[in-house]
Short mmCIF file of C-alpha atoms and ligand atoms in Angstrom, two decimals:
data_model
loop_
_atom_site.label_atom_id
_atom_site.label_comp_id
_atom_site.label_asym_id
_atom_site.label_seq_id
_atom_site.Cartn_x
_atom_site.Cartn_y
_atom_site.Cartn_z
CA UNK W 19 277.70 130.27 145.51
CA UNK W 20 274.49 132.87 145.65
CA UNK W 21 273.76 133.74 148.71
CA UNK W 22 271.80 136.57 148.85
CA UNK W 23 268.44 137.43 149.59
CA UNK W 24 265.70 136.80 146.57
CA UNK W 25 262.50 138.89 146.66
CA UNK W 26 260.13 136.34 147.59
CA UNK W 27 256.52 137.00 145.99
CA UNK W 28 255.12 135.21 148.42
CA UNK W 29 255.64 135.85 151.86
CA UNK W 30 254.13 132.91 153.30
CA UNK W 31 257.56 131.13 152.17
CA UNK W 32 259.90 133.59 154.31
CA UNK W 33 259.73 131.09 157.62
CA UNK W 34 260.79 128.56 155.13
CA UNK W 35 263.45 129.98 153.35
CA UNK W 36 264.73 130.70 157.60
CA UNK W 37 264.58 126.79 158.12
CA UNK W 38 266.03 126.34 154.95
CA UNK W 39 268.85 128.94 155.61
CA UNK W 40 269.65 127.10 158.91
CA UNK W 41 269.37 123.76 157.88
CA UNK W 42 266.50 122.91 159.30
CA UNK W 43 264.04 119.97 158.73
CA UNK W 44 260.91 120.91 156.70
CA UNK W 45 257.91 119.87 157.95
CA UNK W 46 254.34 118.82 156.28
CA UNK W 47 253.30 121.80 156.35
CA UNK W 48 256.12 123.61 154.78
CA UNK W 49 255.84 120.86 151.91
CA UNK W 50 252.27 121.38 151.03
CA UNK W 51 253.14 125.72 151.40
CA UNK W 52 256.17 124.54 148.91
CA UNK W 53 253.70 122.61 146.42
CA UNK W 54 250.75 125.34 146.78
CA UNK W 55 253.15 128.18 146.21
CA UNK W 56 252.98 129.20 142.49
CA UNK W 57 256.09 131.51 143.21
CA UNK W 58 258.54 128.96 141.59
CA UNK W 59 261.44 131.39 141.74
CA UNK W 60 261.78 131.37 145.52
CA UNK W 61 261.31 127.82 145.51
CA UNK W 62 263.92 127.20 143.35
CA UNK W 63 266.22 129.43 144.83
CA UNK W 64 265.57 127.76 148.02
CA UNK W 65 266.48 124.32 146.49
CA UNK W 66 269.28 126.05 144.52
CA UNK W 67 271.33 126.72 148.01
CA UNK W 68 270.78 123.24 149.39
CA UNK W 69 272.16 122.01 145.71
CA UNK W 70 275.15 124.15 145.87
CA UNK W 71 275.47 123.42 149.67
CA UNK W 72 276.30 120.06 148.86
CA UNK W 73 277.41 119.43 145.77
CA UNK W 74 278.46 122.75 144.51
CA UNK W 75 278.41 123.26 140.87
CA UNK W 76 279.22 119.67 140.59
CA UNK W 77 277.01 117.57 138.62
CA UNK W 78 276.66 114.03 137.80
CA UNK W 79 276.17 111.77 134.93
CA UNK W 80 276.84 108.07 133.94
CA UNK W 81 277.37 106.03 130.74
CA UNK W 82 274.55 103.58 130.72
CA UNK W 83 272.22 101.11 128.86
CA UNK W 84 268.66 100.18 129.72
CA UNK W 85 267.74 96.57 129.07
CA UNK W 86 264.25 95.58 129.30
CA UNK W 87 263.92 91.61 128.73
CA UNK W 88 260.30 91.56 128.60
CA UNK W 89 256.85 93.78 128.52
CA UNK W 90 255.14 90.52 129.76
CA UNK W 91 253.31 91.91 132.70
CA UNK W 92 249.93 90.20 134.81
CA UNK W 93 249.31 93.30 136.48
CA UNK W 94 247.44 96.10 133.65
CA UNK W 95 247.89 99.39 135.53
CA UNK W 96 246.23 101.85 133.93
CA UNK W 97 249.33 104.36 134.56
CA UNK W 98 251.35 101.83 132.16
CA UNK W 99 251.68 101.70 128.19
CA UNK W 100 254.47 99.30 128.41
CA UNK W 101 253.03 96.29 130.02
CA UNK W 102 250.86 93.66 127.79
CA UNK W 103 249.48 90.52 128.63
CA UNK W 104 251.23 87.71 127.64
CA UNK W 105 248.51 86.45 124.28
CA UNK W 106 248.71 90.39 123.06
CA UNK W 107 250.98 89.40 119.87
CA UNK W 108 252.51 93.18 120.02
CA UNK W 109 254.36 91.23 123.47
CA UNK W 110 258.01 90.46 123.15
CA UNK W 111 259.74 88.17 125.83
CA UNK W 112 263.90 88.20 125.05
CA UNK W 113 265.19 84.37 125.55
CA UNK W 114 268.50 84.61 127.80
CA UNK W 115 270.29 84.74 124.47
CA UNK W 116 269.00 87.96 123.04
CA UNK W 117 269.17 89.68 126.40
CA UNK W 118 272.98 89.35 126.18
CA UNK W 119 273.31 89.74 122.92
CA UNK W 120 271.00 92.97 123.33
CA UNK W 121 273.22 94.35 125.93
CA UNK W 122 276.20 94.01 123.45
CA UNK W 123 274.55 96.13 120.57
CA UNK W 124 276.41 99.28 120.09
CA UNK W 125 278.61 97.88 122.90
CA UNK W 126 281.33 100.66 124.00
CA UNK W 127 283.78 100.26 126.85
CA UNK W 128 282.69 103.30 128.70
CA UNK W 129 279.28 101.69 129.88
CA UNK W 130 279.10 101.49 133.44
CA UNK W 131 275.85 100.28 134.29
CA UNK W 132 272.96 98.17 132.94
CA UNK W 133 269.37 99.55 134.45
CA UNK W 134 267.54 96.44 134.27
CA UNK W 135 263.72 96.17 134.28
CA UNK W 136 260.78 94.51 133.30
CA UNK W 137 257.20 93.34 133.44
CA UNK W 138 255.76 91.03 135.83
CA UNK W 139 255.88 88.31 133.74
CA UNK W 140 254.11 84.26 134.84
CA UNK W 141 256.73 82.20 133.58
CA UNK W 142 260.01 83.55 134.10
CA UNK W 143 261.56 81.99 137.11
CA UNK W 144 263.86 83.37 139.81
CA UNK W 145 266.13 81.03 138.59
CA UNK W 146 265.93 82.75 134.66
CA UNK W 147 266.96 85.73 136.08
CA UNK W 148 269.68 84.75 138.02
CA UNK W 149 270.87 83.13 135.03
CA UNK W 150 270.80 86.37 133.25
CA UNK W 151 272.58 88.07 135.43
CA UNK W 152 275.00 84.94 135.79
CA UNK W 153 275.34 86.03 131.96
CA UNK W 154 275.42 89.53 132.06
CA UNK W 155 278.29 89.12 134.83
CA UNK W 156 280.31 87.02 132.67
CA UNK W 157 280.37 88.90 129.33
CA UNK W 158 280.64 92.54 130.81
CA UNK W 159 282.66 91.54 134.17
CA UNK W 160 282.81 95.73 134.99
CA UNK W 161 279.51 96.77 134.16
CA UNK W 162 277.08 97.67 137.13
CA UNK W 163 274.03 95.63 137.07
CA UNK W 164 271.17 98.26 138.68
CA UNK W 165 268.26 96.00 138.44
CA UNK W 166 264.87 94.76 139.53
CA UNK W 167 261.91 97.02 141.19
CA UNK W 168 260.71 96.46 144.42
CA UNK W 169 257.81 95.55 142.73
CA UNK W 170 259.34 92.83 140.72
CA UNK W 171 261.50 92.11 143.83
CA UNK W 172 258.14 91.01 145.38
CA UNK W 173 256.55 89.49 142.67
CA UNK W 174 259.36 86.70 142.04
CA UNK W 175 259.63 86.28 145.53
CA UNK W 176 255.76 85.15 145.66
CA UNK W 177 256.13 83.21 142.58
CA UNK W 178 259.05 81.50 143.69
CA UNK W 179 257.40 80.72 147.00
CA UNK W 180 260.34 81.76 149.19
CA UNK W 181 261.16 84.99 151.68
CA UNK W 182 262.02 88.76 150.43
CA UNK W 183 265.11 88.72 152.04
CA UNK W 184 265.17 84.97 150.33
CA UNK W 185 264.74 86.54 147.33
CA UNK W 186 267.18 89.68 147.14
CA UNK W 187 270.13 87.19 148.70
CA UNK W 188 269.91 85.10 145.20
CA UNK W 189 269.92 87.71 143.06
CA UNK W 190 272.41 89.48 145.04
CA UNK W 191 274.56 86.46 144.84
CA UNK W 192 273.72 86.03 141.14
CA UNK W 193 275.24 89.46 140.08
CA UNK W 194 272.31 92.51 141.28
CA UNK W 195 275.01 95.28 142.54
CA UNK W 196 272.07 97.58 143.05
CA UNK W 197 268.20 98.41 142.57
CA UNK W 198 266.59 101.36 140.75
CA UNK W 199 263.79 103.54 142.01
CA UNK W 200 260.61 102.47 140.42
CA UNK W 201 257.40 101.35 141.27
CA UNK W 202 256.94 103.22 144.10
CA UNK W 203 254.38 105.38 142.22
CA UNK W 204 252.44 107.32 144.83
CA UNK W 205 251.97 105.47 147.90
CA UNK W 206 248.40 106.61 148.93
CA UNK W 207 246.08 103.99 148.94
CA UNK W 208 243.06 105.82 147.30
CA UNK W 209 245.36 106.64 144.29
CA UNK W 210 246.98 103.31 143.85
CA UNK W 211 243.35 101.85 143.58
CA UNK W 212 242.79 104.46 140.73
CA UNK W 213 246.29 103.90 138.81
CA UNK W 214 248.00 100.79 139.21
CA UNK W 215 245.62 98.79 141.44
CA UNK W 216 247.68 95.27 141.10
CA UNK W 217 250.57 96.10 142.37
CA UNK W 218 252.06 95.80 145.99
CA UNK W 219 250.84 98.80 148.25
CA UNK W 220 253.10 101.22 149.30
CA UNK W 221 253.90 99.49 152.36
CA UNK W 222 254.88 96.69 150.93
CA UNK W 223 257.15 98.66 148.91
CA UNK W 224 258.75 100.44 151.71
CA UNK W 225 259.68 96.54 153.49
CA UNK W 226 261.19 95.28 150.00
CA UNK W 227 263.17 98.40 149.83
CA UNK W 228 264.15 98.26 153.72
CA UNK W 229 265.19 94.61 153.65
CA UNK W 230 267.28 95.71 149.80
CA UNK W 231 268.94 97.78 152.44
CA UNK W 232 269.37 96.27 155.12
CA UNK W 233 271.45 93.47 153.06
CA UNK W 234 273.66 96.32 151.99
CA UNK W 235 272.17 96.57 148.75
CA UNK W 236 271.78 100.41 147.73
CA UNK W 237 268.62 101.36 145.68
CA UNK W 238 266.79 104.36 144.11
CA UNK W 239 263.59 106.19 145.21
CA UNK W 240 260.92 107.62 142.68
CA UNK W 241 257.52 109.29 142.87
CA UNK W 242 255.07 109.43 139.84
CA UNK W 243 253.25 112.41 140.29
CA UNK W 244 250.72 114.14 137.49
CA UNK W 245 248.04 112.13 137.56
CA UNK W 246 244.83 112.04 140.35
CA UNK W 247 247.17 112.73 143.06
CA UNK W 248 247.03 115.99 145.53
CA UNK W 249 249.50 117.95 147.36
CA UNK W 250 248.93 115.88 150.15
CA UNK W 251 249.65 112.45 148.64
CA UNK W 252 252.89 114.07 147.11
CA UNK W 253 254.24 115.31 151.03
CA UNK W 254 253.18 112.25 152.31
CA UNK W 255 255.11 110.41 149.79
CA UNK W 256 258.39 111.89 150.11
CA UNK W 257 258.36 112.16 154.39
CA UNK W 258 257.51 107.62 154.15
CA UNK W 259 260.89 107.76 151.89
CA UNK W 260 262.29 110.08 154.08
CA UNK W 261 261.37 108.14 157.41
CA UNK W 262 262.87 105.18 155.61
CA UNK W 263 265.81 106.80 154.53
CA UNK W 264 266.77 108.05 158.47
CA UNK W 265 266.63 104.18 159.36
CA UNK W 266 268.25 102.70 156.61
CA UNK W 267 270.32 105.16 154.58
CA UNK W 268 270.17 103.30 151.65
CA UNK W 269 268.76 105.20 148.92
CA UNK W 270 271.73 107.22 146.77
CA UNK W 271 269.16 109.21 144.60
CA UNK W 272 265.50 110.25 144.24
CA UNK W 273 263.97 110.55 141.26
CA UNK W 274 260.44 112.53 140.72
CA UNK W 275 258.60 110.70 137.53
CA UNK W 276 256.31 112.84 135.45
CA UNK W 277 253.08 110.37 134.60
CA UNK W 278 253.07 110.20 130.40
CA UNK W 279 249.53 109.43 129.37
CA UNK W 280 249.56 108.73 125.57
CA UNK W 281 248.75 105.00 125.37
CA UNK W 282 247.28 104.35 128.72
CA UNK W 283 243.90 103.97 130.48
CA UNK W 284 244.25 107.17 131.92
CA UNK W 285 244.99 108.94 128.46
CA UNK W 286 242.53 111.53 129.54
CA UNK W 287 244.83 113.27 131.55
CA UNK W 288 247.04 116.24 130.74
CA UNK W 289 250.63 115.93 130.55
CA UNK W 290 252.61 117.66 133.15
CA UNK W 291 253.79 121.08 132.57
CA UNK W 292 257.66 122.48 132.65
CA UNK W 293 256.69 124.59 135.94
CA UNK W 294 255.70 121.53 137.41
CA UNK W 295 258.49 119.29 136.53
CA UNK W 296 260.38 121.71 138.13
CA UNK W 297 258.60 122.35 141.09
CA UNK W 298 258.46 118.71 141.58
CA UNK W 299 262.38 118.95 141.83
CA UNK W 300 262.73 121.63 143.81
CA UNK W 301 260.40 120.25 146.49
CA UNK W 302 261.93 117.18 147.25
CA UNK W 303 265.59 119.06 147.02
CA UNK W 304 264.06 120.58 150.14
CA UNK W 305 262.08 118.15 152.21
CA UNK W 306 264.45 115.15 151.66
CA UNK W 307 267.35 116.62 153.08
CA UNK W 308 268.72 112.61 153.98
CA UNK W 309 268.51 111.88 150.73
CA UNK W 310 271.82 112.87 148.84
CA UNK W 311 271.03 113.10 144.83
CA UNK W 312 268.33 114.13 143.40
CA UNK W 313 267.71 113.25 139.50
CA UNK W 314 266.63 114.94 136.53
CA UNK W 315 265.99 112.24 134.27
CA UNK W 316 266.27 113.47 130.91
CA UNK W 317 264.22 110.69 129.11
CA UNK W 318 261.20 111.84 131.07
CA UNK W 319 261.15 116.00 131.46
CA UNK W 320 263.11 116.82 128.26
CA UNK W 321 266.67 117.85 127.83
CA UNK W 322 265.64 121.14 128.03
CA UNK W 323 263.78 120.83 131.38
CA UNK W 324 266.26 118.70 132.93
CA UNK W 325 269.11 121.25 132.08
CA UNK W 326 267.12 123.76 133.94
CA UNK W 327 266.64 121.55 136.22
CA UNK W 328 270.03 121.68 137.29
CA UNK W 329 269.89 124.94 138.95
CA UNK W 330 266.07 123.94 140.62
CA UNK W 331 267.82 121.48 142.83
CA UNK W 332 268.97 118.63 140.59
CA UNK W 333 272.52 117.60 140.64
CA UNK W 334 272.75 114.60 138.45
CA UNK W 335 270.87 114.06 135.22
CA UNK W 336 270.77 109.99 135.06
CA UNK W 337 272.70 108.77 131.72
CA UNK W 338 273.40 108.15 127.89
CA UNK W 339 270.33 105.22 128.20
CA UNK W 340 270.78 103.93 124.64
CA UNK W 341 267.19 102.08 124.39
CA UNK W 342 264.14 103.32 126.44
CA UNK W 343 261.23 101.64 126.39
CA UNK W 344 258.39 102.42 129.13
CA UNK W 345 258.52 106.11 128.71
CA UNK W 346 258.22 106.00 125.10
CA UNK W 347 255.49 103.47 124.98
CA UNK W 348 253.84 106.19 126.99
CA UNK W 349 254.32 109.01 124.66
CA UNK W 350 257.58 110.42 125.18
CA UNK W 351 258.66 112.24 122.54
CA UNK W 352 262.40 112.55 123.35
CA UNK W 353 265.40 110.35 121.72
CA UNK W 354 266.14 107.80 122.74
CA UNK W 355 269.84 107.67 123.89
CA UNK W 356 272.19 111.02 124.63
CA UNK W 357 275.76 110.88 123.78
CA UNK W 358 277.70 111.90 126.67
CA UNK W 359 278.92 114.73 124.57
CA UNK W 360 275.50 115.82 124.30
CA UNK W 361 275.28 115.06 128.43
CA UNK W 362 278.42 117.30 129.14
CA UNK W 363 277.00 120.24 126.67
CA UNK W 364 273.69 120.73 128.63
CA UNK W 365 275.74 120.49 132.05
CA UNK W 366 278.77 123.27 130.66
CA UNK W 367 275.95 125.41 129.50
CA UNK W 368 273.86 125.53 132.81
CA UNK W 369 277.41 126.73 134.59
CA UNK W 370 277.73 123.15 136.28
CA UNK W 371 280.84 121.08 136.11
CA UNK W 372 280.18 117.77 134.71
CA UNK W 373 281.10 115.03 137.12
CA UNK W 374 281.13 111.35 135.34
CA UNK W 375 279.93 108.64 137.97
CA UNK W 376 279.90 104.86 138.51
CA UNK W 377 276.22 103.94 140.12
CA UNK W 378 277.68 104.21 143.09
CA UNK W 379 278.62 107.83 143.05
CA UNK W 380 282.33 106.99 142.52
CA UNK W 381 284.53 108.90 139.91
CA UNK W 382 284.57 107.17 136.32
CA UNK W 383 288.16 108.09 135.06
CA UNK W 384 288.33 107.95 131.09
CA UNK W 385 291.17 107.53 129.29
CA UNK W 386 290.70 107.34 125.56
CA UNK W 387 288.42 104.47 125.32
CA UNK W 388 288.79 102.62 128.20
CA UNK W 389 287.53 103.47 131.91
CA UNK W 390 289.05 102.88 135.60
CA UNK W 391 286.69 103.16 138.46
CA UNK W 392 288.59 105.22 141.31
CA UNK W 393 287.77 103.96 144.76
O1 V47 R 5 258.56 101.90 137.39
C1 V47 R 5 255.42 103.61 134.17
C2 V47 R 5 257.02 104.69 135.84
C3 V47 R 5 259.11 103.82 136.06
C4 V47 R 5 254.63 105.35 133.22
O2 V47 R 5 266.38 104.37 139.56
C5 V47 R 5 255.59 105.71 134.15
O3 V47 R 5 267.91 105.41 138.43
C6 V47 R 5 255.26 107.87 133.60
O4 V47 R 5 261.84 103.98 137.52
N1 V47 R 5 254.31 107.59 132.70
C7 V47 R 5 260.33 103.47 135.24
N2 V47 R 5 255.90 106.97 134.34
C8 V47 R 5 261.39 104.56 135.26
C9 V47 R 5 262.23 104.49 136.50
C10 V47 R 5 263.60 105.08 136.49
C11 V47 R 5 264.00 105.86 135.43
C12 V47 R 5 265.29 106.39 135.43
C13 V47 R 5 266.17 106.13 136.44
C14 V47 R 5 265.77 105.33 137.49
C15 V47 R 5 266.74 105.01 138.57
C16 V47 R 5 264.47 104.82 137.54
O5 V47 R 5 258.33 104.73 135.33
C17 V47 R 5 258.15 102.71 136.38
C18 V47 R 5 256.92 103.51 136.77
O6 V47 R 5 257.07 103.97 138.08
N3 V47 R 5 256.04 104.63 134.73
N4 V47 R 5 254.54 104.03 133.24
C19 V47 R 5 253.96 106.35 132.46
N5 V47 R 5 253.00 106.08 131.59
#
């Protein structure tokens, strides 16, 4: 572990790096100095010691498949290429069928989890996707079903006319093991109008995700950052998950999301850059210190930023993914699946150990081509 004393360019960062040093709870104030700060060596280094403090070199990955029944979606934010409306013949909608057979393409034993999402579409029923799950459940009894947004979570729950908590039980019961991080966007009011003005404000968010929790279902955090946001809307962002977090504890990782504009309303926009991908990572490494993981997801800053990522405050890099869809309706220009060869190559090479993981953060255990999960 490095522990000594970087030259900091910027000196305003030294009462930070003492916080930081002593464990101490960054404030809004230090987050905005972190974000204004173009001296993204002392940041990092700063995130680097809370990544080593508690995870060491340790660094973790998982074996998974992204299944995305349908791009059927009533809200059109203008942050998203993937959603269409439903008469746009370009649309696809899966029957129950294909998603299962889908999930079985390429089908290896070491998949541990299924990241399940979708567009808001008007006729699929709560029921539908409990049957799908039902499905999934039955023909891959050991995979982890990570699925739903909050924003879908509240969606089907309108549609269906019944409770949140309603809502999450069913699914729950029907096979969901967990929910992933997205839709949270940015949850500033003025930007939401600009970028994704249909869906459920940000406090609506936060209360799906607290109920999620309080049921004992774990979920993900994200932030989509890169787009008309400030510094401002970014800190305030990360302290609502972070207020959240101290009264539920129930988000395992965050995950910053770079906006991709290619094929959006908002295609005006420049894409993020590499410093700020990793600046983006560093500062949450260091204001949401209740917050255990935080992810590099490959798919979205590069393999090559995400390895370097790994040593800006990241300690897991998501998974193999297979099939991606939303990024790469937006412009992404990476593959579309990495073999977990691939995974444990950028990991070795960044002087990390690779750490395989169930979406829960438990070991995965391999031996040839079958899998134990050790509890
Ligand atoms: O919900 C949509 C965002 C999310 C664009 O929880 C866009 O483990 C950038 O949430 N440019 C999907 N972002 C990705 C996501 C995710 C990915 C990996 C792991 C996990 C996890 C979650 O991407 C969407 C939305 O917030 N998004 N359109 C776009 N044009």
């Amino acid at each position: 572990m490095f522990s000594g004393e970087p030259i900091f360019d910027d000196a305003r960062l030294r009462p930070i790096a003492d916080k930081v040093r002593a464990g101490e709870r960054l404030s809004h104030e230090d987050g905005l100095a972190l974000y204004r700060t173009s001296d993204l060596l002392a940041v990092g280094w700063m995130a680097n010691l809370v990544r080593e403090r508690l995870h060491g070199d340790r660094t973790y990955f998982n074996v998974n498949r992204h299944i995305n029944p349908t791009d059927v979606c009533v809200a059109s934010c203008k942050l998203c290429a993937f959603g269409k409306h439903k008469k746009d013949p370009t649309a696809y909608t899966w029957s129950l069928d294909e998603v299962w057979h889908r999930a079985g393409i390429g089908w290896t034993e070491s998949i541990t989890e299924f990241h399940i999402v979708g567009g808001l579409h008007p006729e699929l029923t709560l029921d539908w996707y409990c049957e799908m799950l039902r499905g999934l459940k039955e023909r891959f009894p050991q995979v982890h079903l990570k699925a739903f947004t909050m924003v879908e979570i509240a969606y089907l729950a309108r549609r269906d006319k019944r409770s949140i908590a309603d809502t999450l039980v069913k699914l729950r019961d029907a096979g969901m093991d967990s929910m992933p991080g997205g839709g949270a966007e940015i949850f500033s009011e003025r930007v939401r109008r600009i970028i994704c003005d249909h869906k459920i404000d940000g406090g609506e968010w936060i209360d799906v995700a607290r109920q999620a929790h309080q049921l004992g279902i774990k979920s993900n955090c994200t932030m989509l950052y890169g787009h008309v946001e400030t510094e401002e809307d970014r800190v305030d962002h990360l302290l609502r998950l972070r207020t959240l977090q101290e009264e539920t504890g129930g988000f395992q990782t965050y995950i910053p999301l770079a906006f991709h504009p290619d094929n959006t309303a908002l295609s005006h926009i420049d894409r993020t850059t590499g410093f700020s991908d990793l600046k983006n990572i560093a500062v949450a490494r260091l204001l949401l210190d209740n917050i255990e993981h935080i992810k590099a997801y490959w798919v979205m800053m590069t393999p090559r930023i995400a390895q370097i990522a790994l040593r800006f405050g990241a300690d897991d890099i998501d998974g193999t993914v297979v099939e991606e869809k939303i990024y790469h309706d937006a412009g992404a220009t990476t593959s579309q699946s990495l073999r977990r060869g691939e995974l444990l190559r950028l990991i070795t090479e960044a002087g990390r150990q690779p750490f395989e993981r169930d979406t829960l953060y438990r070991p995965v255990e391999r031996n040839e081509s079958t899998f134990t999960i050790l509890v």
